Coordinates of C-alpha atoms and ligand atoms in Angstrom, one line a residue:
X93 CA 101.5 99.5 116.4
X94 CA 98.7 98.1 114.5
X95 CA 95.1 98.1 114.1
X96 CA 92.9 96.1 112.6
X97 CA 89.9 97.4 111.6
X98 CA 89.7 99.7 108.4
X99 CA 86.6 100.5 106.4
X100 CA 86.2 98.9 101.9
X101 CA 86.3 102.4 101.3
X102 CA 90.0 102.9 102.8
X103 CA 90.9 99.8 101.0
X104 CA 89.1 100.7 97.8
X105 CA 91.5 104.2 98.5
X106 CA 94.4 101.7 98.1
X107 CA 93.8 99.7 95.3
X108 CA 93.2 103.0 92.7
X109 CA 96.3 104.6 94.2
X110 CA 98.3 102.4 93.8
X111 CA 97.3 100.7 90.6
X112 CA 95.5 97.5 91.9
X113 CA 92.5 97.9 90.1
X114 CA 90.8 100.9 88.8
X115 CA 86.3 100.8 87.5
X116 CA 86.0 99.5 84.4
X117 CA 85.1 102.7 82.0
X118 CA 86.8 105.2 84.2
X119 CA 87.4 107.9 81.7
X120 CA 83.2 107.1 80.1
X121 CA 81.6 107.1 84.4
X122 CA 82.0 103.6 84.5
X123 CA 80.1 100.6 84.2
X124 CA 78.5 98.7 87.1
X125 CA 79.8 96.0 87.7
X126 CA 82.8 95.2 85.7
X127 CA 86.3 96.3 87.2
X128 CA 90.3 96.5 85.3
X129 CA 93.2 95.2 87.3
X130 CA 95.8 97.2 86.9
X131 CA 100.1 96.4 87.4
X132 CA 99.6 95.7 90.4
X133 CA 96.3 93.9 90.8
X134 CA 97.5 91.6 87.4
X135 CA 100.4 91.0 89.1
X136 CA 98.8 89.7 92.1
X137 CA 95.9 87.8 90.4
X138 CA 98.1 86.1 88.7
X139 CA 100.0 85.2 91.4
X140 CA 97.1 83.6 93.1
X141 CA 96.1 81.6 89.6
X142 CA 100.1 80.4 89.0
X143 CA 99.6 79.4 93.1
X144 CA 96.4 77.1 92.6
X145 CA 97.6 75.5 89.8
X146 CA 101.0 74.7 90.4
X147 CA 99.2 73.3 94.3
X148 CA 96.6 71.7 92.2
X149 CA 97.3 70.5 88.6
X150 CA 101.1 70.5 89.0
X151 CA 101.4 69.6 92.5
X152 CA 98.0 67.6 93.7
X153 CA 97.5 66.6 97.2
X154 CA 97.9 62.8 97.6
X155 CA 94.7 61.3 98.8
X156 CA 93.8 60.9 102.3
X157 CA 95.3 57.0 102.1
X158 CA 98.5 59.4 101.3
X159 CA 97.7 58.0 97.4
X160 CA 99.4 59.5 94.5
X161 CA 96.5 61.6 92.9
X162 CA 95.9 63.4 89.0
X163 CA 94.3 66.8 87.8
X164 CA 94.7 67.4 84.4
X165 CA 93.8 71.1 83.0
X166 CA 91.6 72.3 80.4
X167 CA 91.0 75.9 78.6
X168 CA 87.7 75.4 76.5
X169 CA 86.2 78.3 75.3
X170 CA 84.1 81.0 76.5
X171 CA 80.5 80.3 74.4
X172 CA 79.3 76.9 73.3
X173 CA 76.9 75.7 71.3
X174 CA 73.8 77.3 73.4
X175 CA 72.1 73.8 73.8
X176 CA 75.1 73.0 76.5
X177 CA 73.2 76.1 78.5
X178 CA 70.0 73.7 78.4
X179 CA 71.2 70.8 79.5
X180 CA 72.9 72.4 82.4
X181 CA 69.7 74.3 83.7
X182 CA 70.9 77.2 83.0
X183 CA 68.3 78.1 80.7
X184 CA 64.6 78.3 82.7
X185 CA 66.8 77.4 85.8
X186 CA 69.8 79.7 86.0
X187 CA 67.3 82.4 87.3
X188 CA 67.1 84.6 90.8
X189 CA 64.0 85.7 91.2
X190 CA 64.3 89.2 92.2
X191 CA 61.5 92.0 93.6
X192 CA 61.4 95.5 91.5
X193 CA 60.7 98.9 92.5
X194 CA 58.1 100.4 90.9
X195 CA 58.5 103.9 92.1
X196 CA 62.2 104.1 91.7
X197 CA 63.3 100.6 89.4
X198 CA 65.6 99.3 91.3
X199 CA 65.8 95.8 90.5
X200 CA 66.8 93.4 94.0
X201 CA 67.0 89.7 94.4
X202 CA 64.3 88.6 96.8
X203 CA 66.4 86.4 98.8
X204 CA 68.5 89.1 99.6
X205 CA 65.6 91.4 101.2
X206 CA 64.6 91.4 104.9
X207 CA 62.0 93.0 106.3
X208 CA 61.4 95.0 109.7
X209 CA 57.9 93.8 110.6
X210 CA 55.7 94.7 113.7
X211 CA 55.5 91.6 115.5
X212 CA 52.4 91.5 116.6
X213 CA 51.3 92.1 112.6
X214 CA 49.6 94.5 111.2
X215 CA 51.5 98.9 110.3
X216 CA 54.3 99.2 107.4
X217 CA 57.0 97.0 107.0
X218 CA 60.5 98.6 106.5
X219 CA 62.9 96.5 103.8
X220 CA 66.5 97.0 103.7
X221 CA 69.1 94.4 101.7
X222 CA 70.6 92.1 103.6
X223 CA 74.5 93.1 104.0
X224 CA 74.3 96.5 103.5
X225 CA 74.5 98.3 106.6
X226 CA 73.4 101.6 105.5
X227 CA 70.3 100.4 104.4
X228 CA 69.8 98.6 107.7
X229 CA 70.2 101.7 109.1
X230 CA 67.7 103.8 106.1
X231 CA 64.8 101.5 107.3
X232 CA 65.6 101.8 111.1
X233 CA 65.8 105.5 110.9
X234 CA 62.3 105.0 108.8
X235 CA 61.2 103.1 111.2
X236 CA 61.9 105.0 114.4
X237 CA 60.0 108.5 111.8
X238 CA 56.6 107.4 111.5
X239 CA 56.4 104.7 114.6
X240 CA 57.8 106.0 117.1
X241 CA 60.2 103.6 118.3
X242 CA 63.7 103.3 118.9
X243 CA 64.4 100.0 118.2
X244 CA 64.1 96.4 118.0
X245 CA 63.4 95.4 120.9
X246 CA 59.9 97.2 121.3
X247 CA 57.5 94.2 119.5
X248 CA 59.8 94.7 116.0
X249 CA 61.5 92.1 114.3
X250 CA 63.7 91.0 111.0
X251 CA 62.0 88.3 108.8
X252 CA 63.0 87.3 104.8
X253 CA 60.9 89.4 102.2
X254 CA 60.4 86.4 100.3
X255 CA 58.4 84.6 103.2
X256 CA 56.0 87.1 103.4
X257 CA 52.6 86.9 101.7
X258 CA 51.5 88.1 98.9
X259 CA 48.9 89.8 100.1
X260 CA 51.4 91.2 102.6
X261 CA 53.5 93.4 99.8
X262 CA 51.1 97.0 99.6
X263 CA 52.4 97.4 103.2
X264 CA 55.9 97.6 102.8
X265 CA 58.2 100.1 102.5
X266 CA 61.3 99.6 100.0
X267 CA 64.7 100.1 100.8
X268 CA 65.3 103.1 98.4
X269 CA 61.5 104.5 99.0
X270 CA 59.0 106.4 102.1
X271 CA 55.8 105.1 100.6
X272 CA 53.7 101.6 100.8
X273 CA 53.0 99.1 98.0
X274 CA 56.0 100.0 95.3
X275 CA 57.9 96.4 95.3
X276 CA 57.1 93.8 92.8
X277 CA 56.7 90.1 94.7
X278 CA 59.6 88.0 93.3
X279 CA 59.9 87.4 89.8
X280 CA 62.8 85.2 88.0
X281 CA 64.8 86.8 85.8
X282 CA 68.2 85.3 83.6
X283 CA 72.0 85.7 84.8
X284 CA 72.6 84.6 81.3
X285 CA 74.3 87.9 79.1
X286 CA 73.3 86.5 75.7
X287 CA 75.4 87.5 72.0
X288 CA 74.8 87.3 68.2
X289 CA 77.1 84.6 66.5
X290 CA 77.9 85.1 62.8
X291 CA 76.3 87.6 60.5
X292 CA 73.1 87.2 60.2
X293 CA 71.9 87.9 63.3
X294 CA 68.3 86.6 65.2
X295 CA 67.0 83.9 67.7
X296 CA 68.6 81.1 66.3
X297 CA 72.2 82.5 66.5
X298 CA 71.5 83.9 69.8
X299 CA 74.6 81.6 72.1
X300 CA 75.4 83.2 75.9
X301 CA 78.8 84.1 77.5
X302 CA 79.4 81.2 80.2
X303 CA 78.1 81.7 83.6
X304 CA 80.2 78.6 84.8
X305 CA 83.6 77.6 83.5
X306 CA 82.3 74.4 84.9
X307 CA 80.8 72.9 82.0
X308 CA 83.3 73.3 79.7
X309 CA 84.9 70.6 81.5
X310 CA 82.0 68.5 81.8
X311 CA 81.4 68.7 77.6
X312 CA 85.7 67.7 77.6
X313 CA 85.0 64.3 79.8
X314 CA 85.6 62.1 77.3
X315 CA 88.1 63.9 75.1
X316 CA 90.2 63.4 78.3
X317 CA 89.3 59.5 79.0
X318 CA 90.0 58.5 75.5
X319 CA 93.8 61.1 74.8
X320 CA 95.1 61.1 78.4
X321 CA 95.3 57.8 80.2
X322 CA 93.6 59.0 83.1
X323 CA 91.5 56.5 85.3
X324 CA 88.2 57.6 87.7
X325 CA 89.1 59.2 90.4
X326 CA 91.0 62.0 88.7
X327 CA 89.8 65.7 88.1
X328 CA 89.5 68.5 85.4
X329 CA 90.8 72.2 85.9
X330 CA 90.5 75.2 84.6
X331 CA 90.8 78.8 85.5
X332 CA 88.7 81.3 83.2
X333 CA 86.4 84.1 83.1
X334 CA 83.0 83.8 84.1
X335 CA 80.1 86.3 83.1
X336 CA 76.7 86.7 85.4
X337 CA 74.6 89.8 84.6
X338 CA 73.9 90.0 88.2
X339 CA 70.8 92.4 89.8
X340 CA 72.5 94.0 92.1
X341 CA 76.6 94.5 91.2
X342 CA 77.9 95.8 94.6
X343 CA 80.9 95.6 97.4
X344 CA 83.4 96.2 95.3
X345 CA 84.4 93.1 92.9
X346 CA 82.6 90.4 95.3
X347 CA 79.6 90.7 92.9
X348 CA 80.4 91.5 89.7
X349 CA 79.6 91.0 86.6
X350 CA 82.8 90.1 85.1
X351 CA 85.1 87.7 86.3
X352 CA 87.1 84.3 86.5
X353 CA 87.4 81.7 88.7
X354 CA 89.6 79.0 89.2
X355 CA 87.1 74.8 89.5
X356 CA 88.2 71.4 89.9
X357 CA 85.3 68.8 88.9
X358 CA 87.0 66.2 90.4
X359 CA 85.5 62.6 88.6
X360 CA 84.9 59.7 91.2
X361 CA 82.7 56.3 92.0
X362 CA 79.5 57.2 93.3
X363 CA 80.3 54.7 96.4
X364 CA 83.4 57.6 97.2
X365 CA 81.6 60.5 97.0
X366 CA 81.7 61.2 100.5
X367 CA 84.8 60.9 100.5
X368 CA 86.2 63.2 98.2
X369 CA 83.4 65.6 99.5
X370 CA 85.6 65.6 102.7
X371 CA 88.3 65.7 101.6
X372 CA 88.4 68.3 99.2
X373 CA 86.4 70.5 101.6
X374 CA 89.7 70.4 104.1
X375 CA 92.0 70.7 100.9
X376 CA 90.7 74.0 99.7
X377 CA 90.2 75.4 103.2
X378 CA 93.9 74.9 103.8
X379 CA 95.4 76.4 100.9
X380 CA 93.5 79.5 100.9
X381 CA 95.8 79.7 104.0
X382 CA 98.6 78.4 103.2
X383 CA 98.2 81.8 101.0
X384 CA 97.8 83.8 103.7
X385 CA 94.0 83.6 104.4
X386 CA 94.1 83.6 108.5
X387 CA 91.8 80.9 110.2
X388 CA 89.7 83.2 112.7
X389 CA 88.7 85.1 109.1
X390 CA 87.9 81.5 107.6
X391 CA 84.9 79.5 107.9
X392 CA 83.4 76.7 106.7
X393 CA 79.4 76.3 106.1
X394 CA 76.8 73.8 105.1
X395 CA 74.3 74.9 102.5
X396 CA 70.6 74.4 103.8
X397 CA 68.4 71.9 101.6
X398 CA 66.9 75.8 100.3
X399 CA 69.9 77.4 99.1
X400 CA 71.1 74.1 97.1
X401 CA 71.8 75.0 92.9
X402 CA 69.5 72.7 90.9
X403 CA 72.6 70.1 90.3
X404 CA 73.3 69.8 94.0
X405 CA 70.3 68.9 95.3
X406 CA 70.9 64.8 95.8
X407 CA 74.2 63.8 97.6
X408 CA 76.7 64.9 100.1
X409 CA 75.4 69.0 99.3
X410 CA 77.4 71.7 99.8
X411 CA 79.9 73.6 102.1
X412 CA 80.3 77.0 101.6
X413 CA 84.5 78.6 102.3
X414 CA 83.6 81.7 104.1
X415 CA 85.8 84.8 104.4
X416 CA 85.3 86.7 106.9
X417 CA 85.2 90.6 104.4
X418 CA 84.9 93.5 105.6
X419 CA 81.1 94.7 104.6
X420 CA 80.1 91.3 106.3
X421 CA 82.5 91.5 109.7
X422 CA 81.3 90.0 111.7
X423 CA 79.8 87.7 109.5
X424 CA 81.1 86.5 106.9
X425 CA 80.3 86.3 102.6
X426 CA 81.4 83.1 100.1
X427 CA 84.5 82.9 98.9
X428 CA 84.4 79.4 97.5
X429 CA 82.2 76.5 97.1
X430 CA 82.8 72.7 97.3
X431 CA 79.5 70.9 95.5
X432 CA 79.2 67.2 96.0
X433 CA 77.0 67.2 91.6
X434 CA 76.3 64.0 91.5
X435 CA 76.4 62.9 87.7
X436 CA 73.2 65.7 87.0
X437 CA 75.8 67.0 84.3
X438 CA 77.1 64.2 82.6
X439 CA 74.3 62.1 82.5
X440 CA 72.4 66.1 81.1
X441 CA 74.8 66.5 78.6
X442 CA 74.6 62.3 77.2
X443 CA 70.6 63.2 76.9
X444 CA 70.8 66.1 75.4
X445 CA 73.7 65.1 72.7
X446 CA 72.3 61.8 71.9
X447 CA 76.1 60.6 72.6
X448 CA 77.5 58.4 74.7
X449 CA 79.1 60.0 77.7
X450 CA 80.4 56.9 80.5
X451 CA 83.5 55.1 82.0
X452 CA 84.3 51.9 82.0
X453 CA 86.7 50.8 85.1
X454 CA 89.0 48.1 83.8
X455 CA 89.8 46.8 86.7
X456 CA 86.2 46.2 88.3
X457 CA 84.7 45.5 85.2
X458 CA 81.9 48.0 85.7
X459 CA 80.0 51.3 83.1
X460 CA 79.3 54.1 84.5
X461 CA 78.3 58.2 84.8
X462 CA 81.2 59.5 86.9
X463 CA 80.0 61.1 90.4
X464 CA 81.1 64.5 90.2
X465 CA 83.1 66.8 93.6
X466 CA 83.5 70.1 92.8
X467 CA 85.5 72.7 94.5
X468 CA 85.1 76.5 93.2
X469 CA 86.2 78.9 94.1
X470 CA 86.2 82.6 92.7
X471 CA 90.1 84.1 91.7
X472 CA 88.6 87.4 91.9
X473 CA 87.2 87.9 94.9
X474 CA 89.4 85.6 95.7
X475 CA 92.3 87.9 95.8
X476 CA 90.2 90.8 96.9
X477 CA 90.0 88.3 100.3
X478 CA 93.9 88.5 100.3
X479 CA 93.9 91.9 99.7
X480 CA 91.5 92.7 102.7
X481 CA 94.0 90.4 104.6
X482 CA 96.5 92.4 104.0
X483 CA 95.7 96.1 104.6
X484 CA 97.1 96.8 107.7
X485 CA 97.2 99.8 109.3
X486 CA 99.6 100.8 111.3
X487 CA 101.7 104.7 112.6
X488 CA 104.7 104.1 109.8
X489 CA 104.7 106.7 107.7
X490 CA 102.3 105.6 104.5
X491 CA 100.3 105.1 107.0
X492 CA 99.3 101.1 106.4
X493 CA 101.2 98.5 104.5
X494 CA 99.8 95.3 102.3
X495 CA 101.2 92.4 104.2
X496 CA 101.3 89.9 101.2
X497 CA 102.2 86.6 101.6
X498 CA 105.8 86.7 99.6
X499 CA 104.5 84.1 97.5
X500 CA 101.6 86.1 96.5
X501 CA 103.1 89.4 96.9
X502 CA 102.5 91.1 93.6
X503 CA 106.4 92.4 93.5
X504 CA 108.8 90.4 95.8
X505 CA 112.1 92.7 96.4
X506 CA 113.2 96.5 95.7
X507 CA 116.7 97.9 94.9
X508 CA 117.6 101.0 95.6
X509 CA 120.7 103.2 95.6
X510 CA 120.4 105.4 98.7
X511 CA 121.4 107.8 97.4
X512 CA 121.2 108.1 92.7
X513 CA 125.9 109.4 92.1
X514 CA 128.6 107.5 94.1
X515 CA 128.8 104.8 91.7
X516 CA 125.7 103.7 94.0
X517 CA 122.9 103.4 90.8
X518 CA 125.6 101.6 89.1
X519 CA 125.7 98.8 91.7
X520 CA 122.6 98.9 92.4
X521 CA 121.3 98.5 89.2
X522 CA 123.6 95.6 88.2
X523 CA 122.7 93.4 90.7
X524 CA 118.7 94.4 89.8
X525 CA 119.3 93.0 86.8
X526 CA 120.8 89.8 88.1
X527 CA 117.4 89.7 90.6
X528 CA 115.1 90.2 88.0
X529 CA 115.7 87.0 85.6
X530 CA 114.0 85.0 89.1
X531 CA 111.2 87.7 90.4
X532 CA 109.7 90.7 89.7
X533 CA 112.2 93.4 91.5
X534 CA 112.1 96.6 91.4
X535 CA 114.5 99.5 91.2
X536 CA 113.4 102.9 92.5
X537 CA 115.7 105.5 92.5
X538 CA 113.2 108.6 92.8
X539 CA 113.0 111.1 96.1
X540 CA 114.3 110.2 100.0
X541 CA 115.0 106.1 100.7
X542 CA 112.1 106.4 103.4
X543 CA 109.3 107.7 100.7
X544 CA 110.2 105.1 98.6
X545 CA 109.5 102.1 101.7
X546 CA 106.1 104.2 102.5
X547 CA 105.5 102.8 98.4
X548 CA 106.8 99.8 98.7
X549 CA 104.7 99.5 101.9
X550 CA 101.4 100.0 99.9
X551 CA 102.6 97.7 97.3
X552 CA 103.1 95.2 99.7
X553 CA 106.9 94.7 98.9
X554 CA 108.1 92.1 101.0
X555 CA 111.6 93.0 100.9
X556 CA 113.4 96.2 99.8
X557 CA 117.7 96.2 99.4
X558 CA 119.3 99.7 99.8
X559 CA 122.7 100.4 98.0
X560 CA 124.6 103.0 99.9
X561 CA 128.2 104.7 101.4
X562 CA 129.4 101.1 102.3
X563 CA 128.2 98.8 100.1
X564 CA 131.3 100.2 97.7
X565 CA 133.6 99.3 101.0
X566 CA 132.4 96.5 102.1
X567 CA 130.4 94.8 99.3
X568 CA 127.5 95.1 102.4
X569 CA 123.9 96.3 102.2
X570 CA 120.7 97.0 104.3
X571 CA 117.9 95.0 103.8
X572 CA 114.4 96.1 105.1
X573 CA 111.1 93.4 106.1
X574 CA 108.3 95.1 105.2
X575 CA 106.6 93.5 108.1
X576 CA 109.4 94.5 111.5
X577 CA 109.7 97.9 109.5
X578 CA 113.4 96.1 110.9
X579 CA 117.1 96.6 109.1
X580 CA 120.2 94.0 108.8
X581 CA 123.1 94.3 106.8
X582 CA 124.1 91.4 104.7
X583 CA 126.8 90.3 102.0
X584 CA 125.3 91.5 98.2
X585 CA 126.9 88.8 97.7
X586 CA 123.9 85.8 100.0
X587 CA 120.7 88.6 98.6
X588 CA 119.8 86.0 95.8
X589 CA 119.9 82.8 98.5
X590 CA 118.4 85.3 101.4
X591 CA 115.0 85.9 98.5
X592 CA 114.6 82.8 98.1
X593 CA 115.1 81.6 101.4
X594 CA 111.9 84.0 101.7
X595 CA 109.7 83.3 98.7
Ligands
GAP753 N1 80.3 76.1 89.1 C1 79.9 76.9 90.2 C2 79.6 77.8 90.3 O1 79.8 78.5 89.9 P1 78.9 79.2 91.7 O2 78.9 79.7 94.1 O3 78.1 80.2 91.2 O4 79.1 77.9 91.9 C3 81.4 79.8 92.5 O5 80.0 80.3 92.1 C4 82.5 81.0 92.9 O6 82.9 82.1 91.9 C5 81.8 81.7 94.2 O7 82.2 81.2 95.5 C6 82.5 83.1 94.4 O8 83.6 82.7 94.3 C7 82.9 83.0 92.6 N2 81.4 84.4 92.1 C8 80.3 84.0 91.7 N3 79.9 84.6 91.0 C9 80.8 85.7 91.5 C10 80.8 87.4 90.9 N4 79.1 87.7 90.5 N5 81.7 87.9 91.0 C11 82.6 87.4 91.5 N6 82.4 85.9 92.3 C12 82.2 84.9 91.8

């Protein structure tokens, strides 16, 4: 019997126990906002990365009219000329308004703070962090204690902190204090990490770690056009690390300070931007479904005009593909954004560098700066979504199994000799040697077969092959299915074709 509910603590504990994700620098007490992927997590993340690259770059889907499309790959430098970030609007623009607590020294994103206020005005207001149940419960408790009311229905409502008048701030009780007036008004804070290039140091050698992989693509647009015989519309794809000095990294790897993105910049004519925007929203949502996210846990949400990034103010807007994470449930959290960036970035790089950045369309005899539709997915955040989706509480001995889609499962199959004698290990080893040339397959001989199944269930291995006494007589073995725990016998010679068909 399976149930669908579980807490993030249970998932985090499994990730640690089974080698998916560890806190970075754990031996030194960790470092907030940084995580290490263990052996299982690395295989899982690489499988998602490879599936994306295969499906978007090597086997780009056909266009809306069945026409073949082209996307080429890129791997640009993490550190670029600092002028890049002035042109892109990240220096000066990549700021989030922040609120500090003078008493606790905590810092919050202003747009993440809500307050519980008296509908009639006046009195104290109690701030909490949006989407953080613990923070909300704390604010409600203070409300009950000091205002002697039990619920919001009794003349209280919630509102955004950023909507308050300046004069109201002295009446706000911060999310982590009991005192009023400790929160500052929202102030700008730059999210880019900086570093120094070369030995001399100083302001002149300051450079930044990229906060998005996208800019490397824009910088190489002309190089790709000049060398690859591509014709607009076409795309450039890149996967890689991005760094943001997030003020409140939280919810495990959902918001971290170092993470990976999988981005496509799709270059098209302005007149066709709407068509491609709709096309990529559709393709990208379906892609997440193809690797295991279920429809009921996904939703598309159009950005309100005041949420749009500085590069997406004009045009069709931005759709977020959102996933129902356990910490957002019953709400949803962003997994990928599909944005119409107009020709903002190419135009700005043309202006700031003084170099020509445009495209000559020979068929139309027209020169123009292409518009861009950008499907920008989080690889780290996608890995978290797939871990959440896979986590399946159950009454089997392991009490939980990871129901990964076989394509992204870290281990595709395990091979067990039932006991470590009577010729079984030799047969199992031979089978393992053959299978491991094609897939990640684990050989396990330690402990009872039940314990070995339990280990594989927690790792999310779809199939286990067990060699027993009968195998030596009739060349058959048992295949155990992870999801049903059911077993069937097949011939040892059929194992490779069985796995090819299932994976
Ligand atoms: N180039 C556009 C861009 O970077 P974004 O919405 O800021 O847009 C795209 O980021 C995706 O990157 C998000 O949908 C999310 O999956 C991921 N992402 C952004 N910030 C993140 C963070 N601090 N930790 C983990 N993933 C993050």
